[in-house]
mmCIF file of C-alpha atoms and ligand atoms in Angstrom:
data_model
loop_
_atom_site.group_PDB
_atom_site.id
_atom_site.type_symbol
_atom_site.label_atom_id
_atom_site.label_comp_id
_atom_site.label_asym_id
_atom_site.label_seq_id
_atom_site.Cartn_x
_atom_site.Cartn_y
_atom_site.Cartn_z
ATOM 1 C CA UNK A 47 -2.267 13.035 -27.851
ATOM 2 C CA UNK A 48 -2.728 9.615 -26.778
ATOM 3 C CA UNK A 49 -3.596 8.306 -23.277
ATOM 4 C CA UNK A 50 -0.006 7.165 -23.086
ATOM 5 C CA UNK A 51 1.477 10.529 -23.473
ATOM 6 C CA UNK A 52 -0.831 11.766 -20.549
ATOM 7 C CA UNK A 53 1.486 12.484 -17.389
ATOM 8 C CA UNK A 54 -0.305 10.894 -14.239
ATOM 9 C CA UNK A 55 -1.183 13.819 -11.954
ATOM 10 C CA UNK A 56 -2.485 13.970 -8.479
ATOM 11 C CA UNK A 57 -6.015 15.076 -9.349
ATOM 12 C CA UNK A 58 -6.716 11.986 -11.585
ATOM 13 C CA UNK A 59 -5.099 9.263 -8.972
ATOM 14 C CA UNK A 60 -6.491 10.896 -5.924
ATOM 15 C CA UNK A 61 -10.253 11.213 -7.592
ATOM 16 C CA UNK A 62 -9.622 7.357 -8.581
ATOM 17 C CA UNK A 63 -8.338 6.386 -5.046
ATOM 18 C CA UNK A 64 -11.733 8.353 -3.772
ATOM 19 C CA UNK A 65 -14.006 6.658 -6.120
ATOM 20 C CA UNK A 66 -12.219 3.065 -5.394
ATOM 21 C CA UNK A 67 -12.748 3.571 -1.443
ATOM 22 C CA UNK A 68 -16.562 4.445 -1.625
ATOM 23 C CA UNK A 69 -17.093 1.532 -4.046
ATOM 24 C CA UNK A 70 -15.280 -1.018 -1.688
ATOM 25 C CA UNK A 71 -14.953 0.472 1.911
ATOM 26 C CA UNK A 72 -17.016 3.039 2.889
ATOM 27 C CA UNK A 73 -19.980 0.927 3.725
ATOM 28 C CA UNK A 74 -18.136 -0.358 6.977
ATOM 29 C CA UNK A 75 -17.685 2.990 8.252
ATOM 30 C CA UNK A 76 -21.326 3.451 8.949
ATOM 31 C CA UNK A 77 -21.875 1.071 11.958
ATOM 32 C CA UNK A 78 -19.380 3.186 14.707
ATOM 33 C CA UNK A 79 -21.287 3.092 17.811
ATOM 34 C CA UNK A 80 -21.901 6.929 19.249
ATOM 35 C CA UNK A 81 -20.022 6.285 22.299
ATOM 36 C CA UNK A 82 -17.304 5.368 20.431
ATOM 37 C CA UNK A 83 -17.426 8.317 18.056
ATOM 38 C CA UNK A 84 -17.939 10.699 21.152
ATOM 39 C CA UNK A 85 -14.575 9.514 22.712
ATOM 40 C CA UNK A 86 -12.480 9.095 19.857
ATOM 41 C CA UNK A 87 -13.341 12.603 18.136
ATOM 42 C CA UNK A 88 -13.055 14.324 21.531
ATOM 43 C CA UNK A 89 -9.785 12.856 22.146
ATOM 44 C CA UNK A 90 -8.333 14.056 18.505
ATOM 45 C CA UNK A 91 -9.792 17.607 19.094
ATOM 46 C CA UNK A 92 -8.159 17.734 22.543
ATOM 47 C CA UNK A 93 -4.941 16.940 20.862
ATOM 48 C CA UNK A 94 -5.320 19.360 18.200
ATOM 49 C CA UNK A 95 -6.374 21.797 20.755
ATOM 50 C CA UNK A 96 -3.322 21.100 22.885
ATOM 51 C CA UNK A 97 -1.075 21.350 20.140
ATOM 52 C CA UNK A 98 -2.471 24.896 19.597
ATOM 53 C CA UNK A 99 -1.946 25.924 22.840
ATOM 54 C CA UNK A 100 1.890 24.546 23.335
ATOM 55 C CA UNK A 101 2.841 26.216 19.980
ATOM 56 C CA UNK A 102 0.616 29.415 19.989
ATOM 57 C CA UNK A 103 -0.843 28.604 16.511
ATOM 58 C CA UNK A 104 -1.640 32.088 14.931
ATOM 59 C CA UNK A 105 -4.713 32.835 12.636
ATOM 60 C CA UNK A 106 -2.372 32.720 9.767
ATOM 61 C CA UNK A 107 -1.266 29.461 10.591
ATOM 62 C CA UNK A 108 -4.909 28.437 11.325
ATOM 63 C CA UNK A 109 -5.878 29.702 8.071
ATOM 64 C CA UNK A 110 -3.074 28.034 6.001
ATOM 65 C CA UNK A 111 -4.447 24.683 7.892
ATOM 66 C CA UNK A 112 -7.842 25.438 6.605
ATOM 67 C CA UNK A 113 -7.132 26.436 3.095
ATOM 68 C CA UNK A 114 -4.906 23.111 3.051
ATOM 69 C CA UNK A 115 -7.836 20.985 4.604
ATOM 70 C CA UNK A 116 -10.187 22.095 1.965
ATOM 71 C CA UNK A 117 -7.613 21.460 -0.687
ATOM 72 C CA UNK A 118 -6.846 17.729 0.399
ATOM 73 C CA UNK A 119 -10.675 17.204 -0.246
ATOM 74 C CA UNK A 120 -10.694 18.810 -3.876
ATOM 75 C CA UNK A 121 -7.822 17.065 -4.794
ATOM 76 C CA UNK A 122 -9.566 13.857 -4.069
ATOM 77 C CA UNK A 123 -6.363 13.121 -1.625
ATOM 78 C CA UNK A 124 -8.005 12.057 1.402
ATOM 79 C CA UNK A 125 -7.359 8.325 0.993
ATOM 80 C CA UNK A 126 -3.502 9.025 0.028
ATOM 81 C CA UNK A 127 -3.063 11.420 3.058
ATOM 82 C CA UNK A 128 -4.509 8.646 5.460
ATOM 83 C CA UNK A 129 -2.865 5.458 3.900
ATOM 84 C CA UNK A 130 0.476 7.506 4.370
ATOM 85 C CA UNK A 131 0.516 8.960 7.316
ATOM 86 C CA UNK A 132 -2.338 7.193 9.736
ATOM 87 C CA UNK A 133 -2.874 3.775 8.262
ATOM 88 C CA UNK A 134 0.350 2.153 9.728
ATOM 89 C CA UNK A 135 -0.875 2.561 13.043
ATOM 90 C CA UNK A 136 -4.117 1.232 12.592
ATOM 91 C CA UNK A 137 -2.506 -2.009 10.951
ATOM 92 C CA UNK A 138 -0.147 -2.516 13.860
ATOM 93 C CA UNK A 139 -3.022 -2.317 16.518
ATOM 94 C CA UNK A 140 -5.479 -4.811 14.028
ATOM 95 C CA UNK A 141 -2.414 -7.382 13.819
ATOM 96 C CA UNK A 142 -0.536 -7.185 17.257
ATOM 97 C CA UNK A 143 -1.686 -10.475 18.723
ATOM 98 C CA UNK A 144 -0.938 -12.400 15.435
ATOM 99 C CA UNK A 145 1.629 -15.102 15.339
ATOM 100 C CA UNK A 146 2.025 -15.591 11.734
ATOM 101 C CA UNK A 147 3.643 -13.210 8.930
ATOM 102 C CA UNK A 148 3.727 -9.520 9.541
ATOM 103 C CA UNK A 149 1.237 -7.248 7.945
ATOM 104 C CA UNK A 150 1.470 -3.893 6.286
ATOM 105 C CA UNK A 151 -0.574 -1.102 5.067
ATOM 106 C CA UNK A 152 -3.142 -1.638 2.164
ATOM 107 C CA UNK A 153 -2.368 1.918 0.612
ATOM 108 C CA UNK A 154 -4.779 3.375 -1.748
ATOM 109 C CA UNK A 155 -4.151 1.229 -4.795
ATOM 110 C CA UNK A 156 -5.899 -2.147 -3.924
ATOM 111 C CA UNK A 157 -8.678 -3.263 -6.671
ATOM 112 C CA UNK A 158 -10.542 -6.580 -5.781
ATOM 113 C CA UNK A 159 -11.196 -9.092 -8.650
ATOM 114 C CA UNK A 160 -7.860 -9.218 -10.269
ATOM 115 C CA UNK A 161 -7.717 -11.855 -13.248
ATOM 116 C CA UNK A 162 -6.340 -15.178 -12.367
ATOM 117 C CA UNK A 163 -3.369 -15.356 -14.791
ATOM 118 C CA UNK A 164 -3.969 -17.704 -17.479
ATOM 119 C CA UNK A 165 -0.391 -17.949 -18.522
ATOM 120 C CA UNK A 166 1.101 -19.931 -15.789
ATOM 121 C CA UNK A 167 1.566 -17.377 -13.134
ATOM 122 C CA UNK A 168 2.886 -14.642 -14.971
ATOM 123 C CA UNK A 169 0.798 -11.509 -13.923
ATOM 124 C CA UNK A 170 -0.662 -9.491 -16.891
ATOM 125 C CA UNK A 171 1.725 -7.063 -18.114
ATOM 126 C CA UNK A 172 2.561 -5.132 -21.449
ATOM 127 C CA UNK A 173 4.391 -6.860 -24.336
ATOM 128 C CA UNK A 174 7.605 -4.629 -23.614
ATOM 129 C CA UNK A 175 6.745 -4.057 -19.901
ATOM 130 C CA UNK A 176 10.179 -2.418 -18.559
ATOM 131 C CA UNK A 177 11.973 -3.611 -15.679
ATOM 132 C CA UNK A 178 14.078 -6.563 -14.206
ATOM 133 C CA UNK A 179 12.240 -9.827 -14.541
ATOM 134 C CA UNK A 180 11.248 -10.942 -10.819
ATOM 135 C CA UNK A 181 10.485 -14.524 -10.002
ATOM 136 C CA UNK A 182 8.298 -14.500 -6.624
ATOM 137 C CA UNK A 183 7.917 -17.750 -5.374
ATOM 138 C CA UNK A 184 6.830 -19.326 -1.990
ATOM 139 C CA UNK A 185 4.641 -21.466 0.177
ATOM 140 C CA UNK A 186 1.496 -20.667 2.390
ATOM 141 C CA UNK A 187 1.312 -22.067 5.556
ATOM 142 C CA UNK A 188 -0.584 -22.199 8.746
ATOM 143 C CA UNK A 189 0.993 -21.560 11.994
ATOM 144 C CA UNK A 190 1.102 -25.056 12.950
ATOM 145 C CA UNK A 191 3.219 -25.468 9.686
ATOM 146 C CA UNK A 192 0.788 -27.268 7.617
ATOM 147 C CA UNK A 193 0.524 -26.240 4.002
ATOM 148 C CA UNK A 194 -2.628 -24.321 2.772
ATOM 149 C CA UNK A 195 -3.514 -25.745 -0.309
ATOM 150 C CA UNK A 196 -5.278 -23.564 -2.658
ATOM 151 C CA UNK A 197 -4.503 -20.605 -0.754
ATOM 152 C CA UNK A 198 -5.151 -17.365 -2.775
ATOM 153 C CA UNK A 199 -2.131 -14.648 -2.975
ATOM 154 C CA UNK A 200 -3.168 -11.548 -4.327
ATOM 155 C CA UNK A 201 -0.577 -9.263 -5.766
ATOM 156 C CA UNK A 202 -0.588 -5.772 -7.140
ATOM 157 C CA UNK A 203 2.363 -3.363 -7.769
ATOM 158 C CA UNK A 204 3.808 -0.177 -9.444
ATOM 159 C CA UNK A 205 5.496 -0.506 -12.547
ATOM 160 C CA UNK A 206 9.113 0.323 -13.648
ATOM 161 C CA UNK A 207 8.018 4.120 -13.546
ATOM 162 C CA UNK A 208 6.423 3.832 -9.990
ATOM 163 C CA UNK A 209 2.984 3.822 -11.443
ATOM 164 C CA UNK A 210 0.085 1.661 -10.859
ATOM 165 C CA UNK A 211 -2.828 0.314 -13.167
ATOM 166 C CA UNK A 212 -6.131 1.620 -12.845
ATOM 167 C CA UNK A 213 -4.600 4.671 -11.129
ATOM 168 C CA UNK A 214 -2.531 6.651 -13.572
ATOM 169 C CA UNK A 215 -3.316 6.880 -17.235
ATOM 170 C CA UNK A 216 -2.317 5.031 -20.000
ATOM 171 C CA UNK A 217 -1.905 1.559 -18.330
ATOM 172 C CA UNK A 218 -3.727 -1.415 -19.229
ATOM 173 C CA UNK A 219 -6.450 -2.050 -16.556
ATOM 174 C CA UNK A 220 -5.255 -5.041 -14.777
ATOM 175 C CA UNK A 221 -1.329 -4.524 -15.679
ATOM 176 C CA UNK A 222 0.772 -5.992 -12.846
ATOM 177 C CA UNK A 223 -2.326 -7.245 -10.893
ATOM 178 C CA UNK A 224 -3.181 -10.789 -10.284
ATOM 179 C CA UNK A 225 -4.772 -13.539 -8.233
ATOM 180 C CA UNK A 226 -2.945 -16.563 -7.892
ATOM 181 C CA UNK A 227 -4.148 -20.001 -6.285
ATOM 182 C CA UNK A 228 -1.384 -21.820 -4.490
ATOM 183 C CA UNK A 229 -1.020 -25.745 -5.311
ATOM 184 C CA UNK A 230 -1.681 -28.745 -3.174
ATOM 185 C CA UNK A 231 1.123 -27.918 -1.243
ATOM 186 C CA UNK A 232 0.391 -24.347 -0.799
ATOM 187 C CA UNK A 233 2.911 -23.364 -3.072
ATOM 188 C CA UNK A 234 3.104 -20.648 -5.802
ATOM 189 C CA UNK A 235 5.321 -18.883 -8.464
ATOM 190 C CA UNK A 236 4.616 -15.566 -9.879
ATOM 191 C CA UNK A 237 6.607 -14.089 -12.719
ATOM 192 C CA UNK A 238 6.564 -10.428 -12.790
ATOM 193 C CA UNK A 239 9.116 -7.625 -13.062
ATOM 194 C CA UNK A 240 10.569 -5.445 -10.182
ATOM 195 C CA UNK A 241 8.748 -2.424 -9.214
ATOM 196 C CA UNK A 242 10.392 1.145 -8.902
ATOM 197 C CA UNK A 243 10.425 3.355 -5.999
ATOM 198 C CA UNK A 244 6.961 5.019 -5.519
ATOM 199 C CA UNK A 245 6.596 8.823 -5.073
ATOM 200 C CA UNK A 246 3.356 9.928 -3.690
ATOM 201 C CA UNK A 247 1.971 12.371 -5.972
ATOM 202 C CA UNK A 248 3.924 15.931 -5.524
ATOM 203 C CA UNK A 249 1.585 18.101 -7.632
ATOM 204 C CA UNK A 250 -1.601 18.048 -5.010
ATOM 205 C CA UNK A 251 -2.192 18.915 -1.296
ATOM 206 C CA UNK A 252 -0.312 16.096 0.057
ATOM 207 C CA UNK A 253 2.796 17.378 -2.048
ATOM 208 C CA UNK A 254 2.397 20.790 -0.663
ATOM 209 C CA UNK A 255 2.437 19.572 2.870
ATOM 210 C CA UNK A 256 5.495 17.500 1.884
ATOM 211 C CA UNK A 257 7.333 20.598 0.161
ATOM 212 C CA UNK A 258 6.162 22.914 2.975
ATOM 213 C CA UNK A 259 7.555 20.509 5.830
ATOM 214 C CA UNK A 260 10.946 19.997 3.837
ATOM 215 C CA UNK A 261 10.074 16.425 3.728
ATOM 216 C CA UNK A 262 10.589 13.930 0.861
ATOM 217 C CA UNK A 263 7.600 11.939 -1.130
ATOM 218 C CA UNK A 264 9.341 8.595 -1.321
ATOM 219 C CA UNK A 265 8.066 5.334 -0.398
ATOM 220 C CA UNK A 266 10.721 2.284 -1.187
ATOM 221 C CA UNK A 267 9.993 -0.117 -3.979
ATOM 222 C CA UNK A 268 7.243 -2.728 -2.988
ATOM 223 C CA UNK A 269 5.103 -5.753 -3.756
ATOM 224 C CA UNK A 270 1.815 -5.484 -2.215
ATOM 225 C CA UNK A 271 -0.048 -8.700 -1.296
ATOM 226 C CA UNK A 272 -3.128 -10.003 0.335
ATOM 227 C CA UNK A 273 -2.885 -14.059 1.305
ATOM 228 C CA UNK A 274 -5.826 -15.895 2.287
ATOM 229 C CA UNK A 275 -7.021 -19.408 3.002
ATOM 230 C CA UNK A 276 -10.466 -20.503 4.361
ATOM 231 C CA UNK A 277 -10.312 -20.692 8.000
ATOM 232 C CA UNK A 278 -7.604 -18.240 8.471
ATOM 233 C CA UNK A 279 -6.997 -14.421 8.676
ATOM 234 C CA UNK A 280 -6.489 -12.658 5.670
ATOM 235 C CA UNK A 281 -2.766 -11.145 5.882
ATOM 236 C CA UNK A 282 -2.530 -7.676 3.917
ATOM 237 C CA UNK A 283 1.162 -6.912 3.639
ATOM 238 C CA UNK A 284 3.796 -5.345 1.529
ATOM 239 C CA UNK A 285 7.252 -6.738 0.804
ATOM 240 C CA UNK A 286 10.359 -4.598 0.043
ATOM 241 C CA UNK A 287 13.841 -4.756 -1.409
ATOM 242 C CA UNK A 288 17.155 -4.814 0.578
ATOM 243 C CA UNK A 289 19.682 -1.996 -0.416
ATOM 244 C CA UNK A 290 16.698 0.315 -1.547
ATOM 245 C CA UNK A 291 17.146 4.075 -0.879
ATOM 246 C CA UNK A 292 13.930 4.778 1.043
ATOM 247 C CA UNK A 293 13.607 1.139 2.753
ATOM 248 C CA UNK A 294 14.423 2.519 6.277
ATOM 249 C CA UNK A 295 13.037 6.138 5.282
ATOM 250 C CA UNK A 296 9.600 5.332 4.063
ATOM 251 C CA UNK A 297 7.071 8.565 3.973
ATOM 252 C CA UNK A 298 4.359 6.025 4.920
ATOM 253 C CA UNK A 299 6.285 4.376 7.877
ATOM 254 C CA UNK A 300 5.421 0.846 6.587
ATOM 255 C CA UNK A 301 8.356 -1.046 6.413
ATOM 256 C CA UNK A 302 9.009 -3.946 9.027
ATOM 257 C CA UNK A 303 12.473 -5.807 9.103
ATOM 258 C CA UNK A 304 10.719 -9.243 8.445
ATOM 259 C CA UNK A 305 9.306 -7.637 5.060
ATOM 260 C CA UNK A 306 12.538 -7.074 3.220
ATOM 261 C CA UNK A 307 13.372 -9.327 0.497
ATOM 262 C CA UNK A 308 17.268 -10.172 -0.675
ATOM 263 C CA UNK A 309 16.520 -11.617 -4.344
ATOM 264 C CA UNK A 310 19.260 -13.261 -5.952
ATOM 265 C CA UNK A 311 19.921 -13.539 -9.807
ATOM 266 C CA UNK A 312 18.460 -16.090 -11.558
ATOM 267 C CA UNK A 313 20.453 -19.090 -13.133
ATOM 268 C CA UNK A 314 20.472 -17.365 -16.704
ATOM 269 C CA UNK A 315 21.342 -13.838 -15.465
ATOM 270 C CA UNK A 316 18.087 -12.496 -17.080
ATOM 271 C CA UNK A 317 16.512 -11.236 -13.932
ATOM 272 C CA UNK A 318 16.073 -11.951 -10.174
ATOM 273 C CA UNK A 319 14.191 -14.682 -8.038
ATOM 274 C CA UNK A 320 13.383 -14.636 -4.252
ATOM 275 C CA UNK A 321 11.422 -16.974 -2.113
ATOM 276 C CA UNK A 322 9.035 -15.809 0.730
ATOM 277 C CA UNK A 323 6.739 -17.968 2.588
ATOM 278 C CA UNK A 324 3.386 -16.763 4.385
ATOM 279 C CA UNK A 325 2.085 -17.893 7.458
ATOM 280 C CA UNK A 326 -1.603 -17.328 8.246
ATOM 281 C CA UNK A 327 -3.151 -17.353 11.978
ATOM 282 C CA UNK A 328 -6.219 -19.314 12.373
ATOM 283 C CA UNK A 329 -9.415 -17.171 12.488
HETATM 284 C C1 DHB B 983 0.406 5.427 -1.203
HETATM 285 C C2 DHB B 983 0.678 4.813 -2.194
HETATM 286 C C3 DHB B 983 1.153 3.714 -2.130
HETATM 287 O O1 DHB B 983 1.415 2.711 -3.171
HETATM 288 C C4 DHB B 983 1.247 2.719 -0.991
HETATM 289 O O2 DHB B 983 1.676 1.483 -0.846
HETATM 290 C C5 DHB B 983 0.826 3.403 0.389
HETATM 291 C C6 DHB B 983 0.478 4.806 0.292
HETATM 292 C C7 DHB B 983 -0.377 6.833 -1.173
HETATM 293 O O3 DHB B 983 0.039 7.284 -2.279
HETATM 294 O O4 DHB B 983 -0.947 7.118 -0.409
HETATM 295 FE FE1 FE B 984 1.915 0.891 -3.041
#
């Protein structure tokens, strides 16, 4: 069996997401002051206790929860769980005083250090990459309207099957990931393919919760982006597509109306194109 025929599984993408998190982010968690941990831990536990009292949670339900929580860790699915059901509120709080472009959750699948595409600004992709070609272009400006020359637009997204490189098997390392430098006028042009809607893994513990609660596992198709320029706040965001079945019904609650694109067919009819400008707040 070649790696191309291995079906992506929760345990594999969960383990990669956990490893990635420890490599890039876990160190910033060590600095939380005692008073803050005391306050937040107590309030979260108080909310859990209140829920148990209000709904008269039984020992059977308590043990089901315990088994499930242990399973989330064993499947490496804590990054998935937190980014789907918690991160969107952290993102709202973190960016509520910004005037520039709206942000959205980062999710578990960002990898720093993506290549700067060499063939113009076509993202790295397989020779016969499936999916509708998409030209994504725009300009990066400051809130006062000045173009931000040399701004960096990092982009990563799922393929036409809804899978991310480095987290699902059999996909080249940097497939559909790139770091594009805007020109002197802050403009960028990125050639890629339209991503497919993404289903969070259904064969692990997050999938069990979804099935047990009668929810669905879908996120609308989306492009992930990190846009940055010296002296400005980095914007981490996602862009969605009008008409997507799940655009108003995202399992991760990460869609904002300002983030929905409406691409039009390209002149040659072969693909679609869309313009979206980013506005960065001063740091
Ligand atoms: C998850 C996956 C995503 O692609 C995303 O953008 C957010 C969350 C997840 O599986 O947790
Ligand atoms: Fe995603």
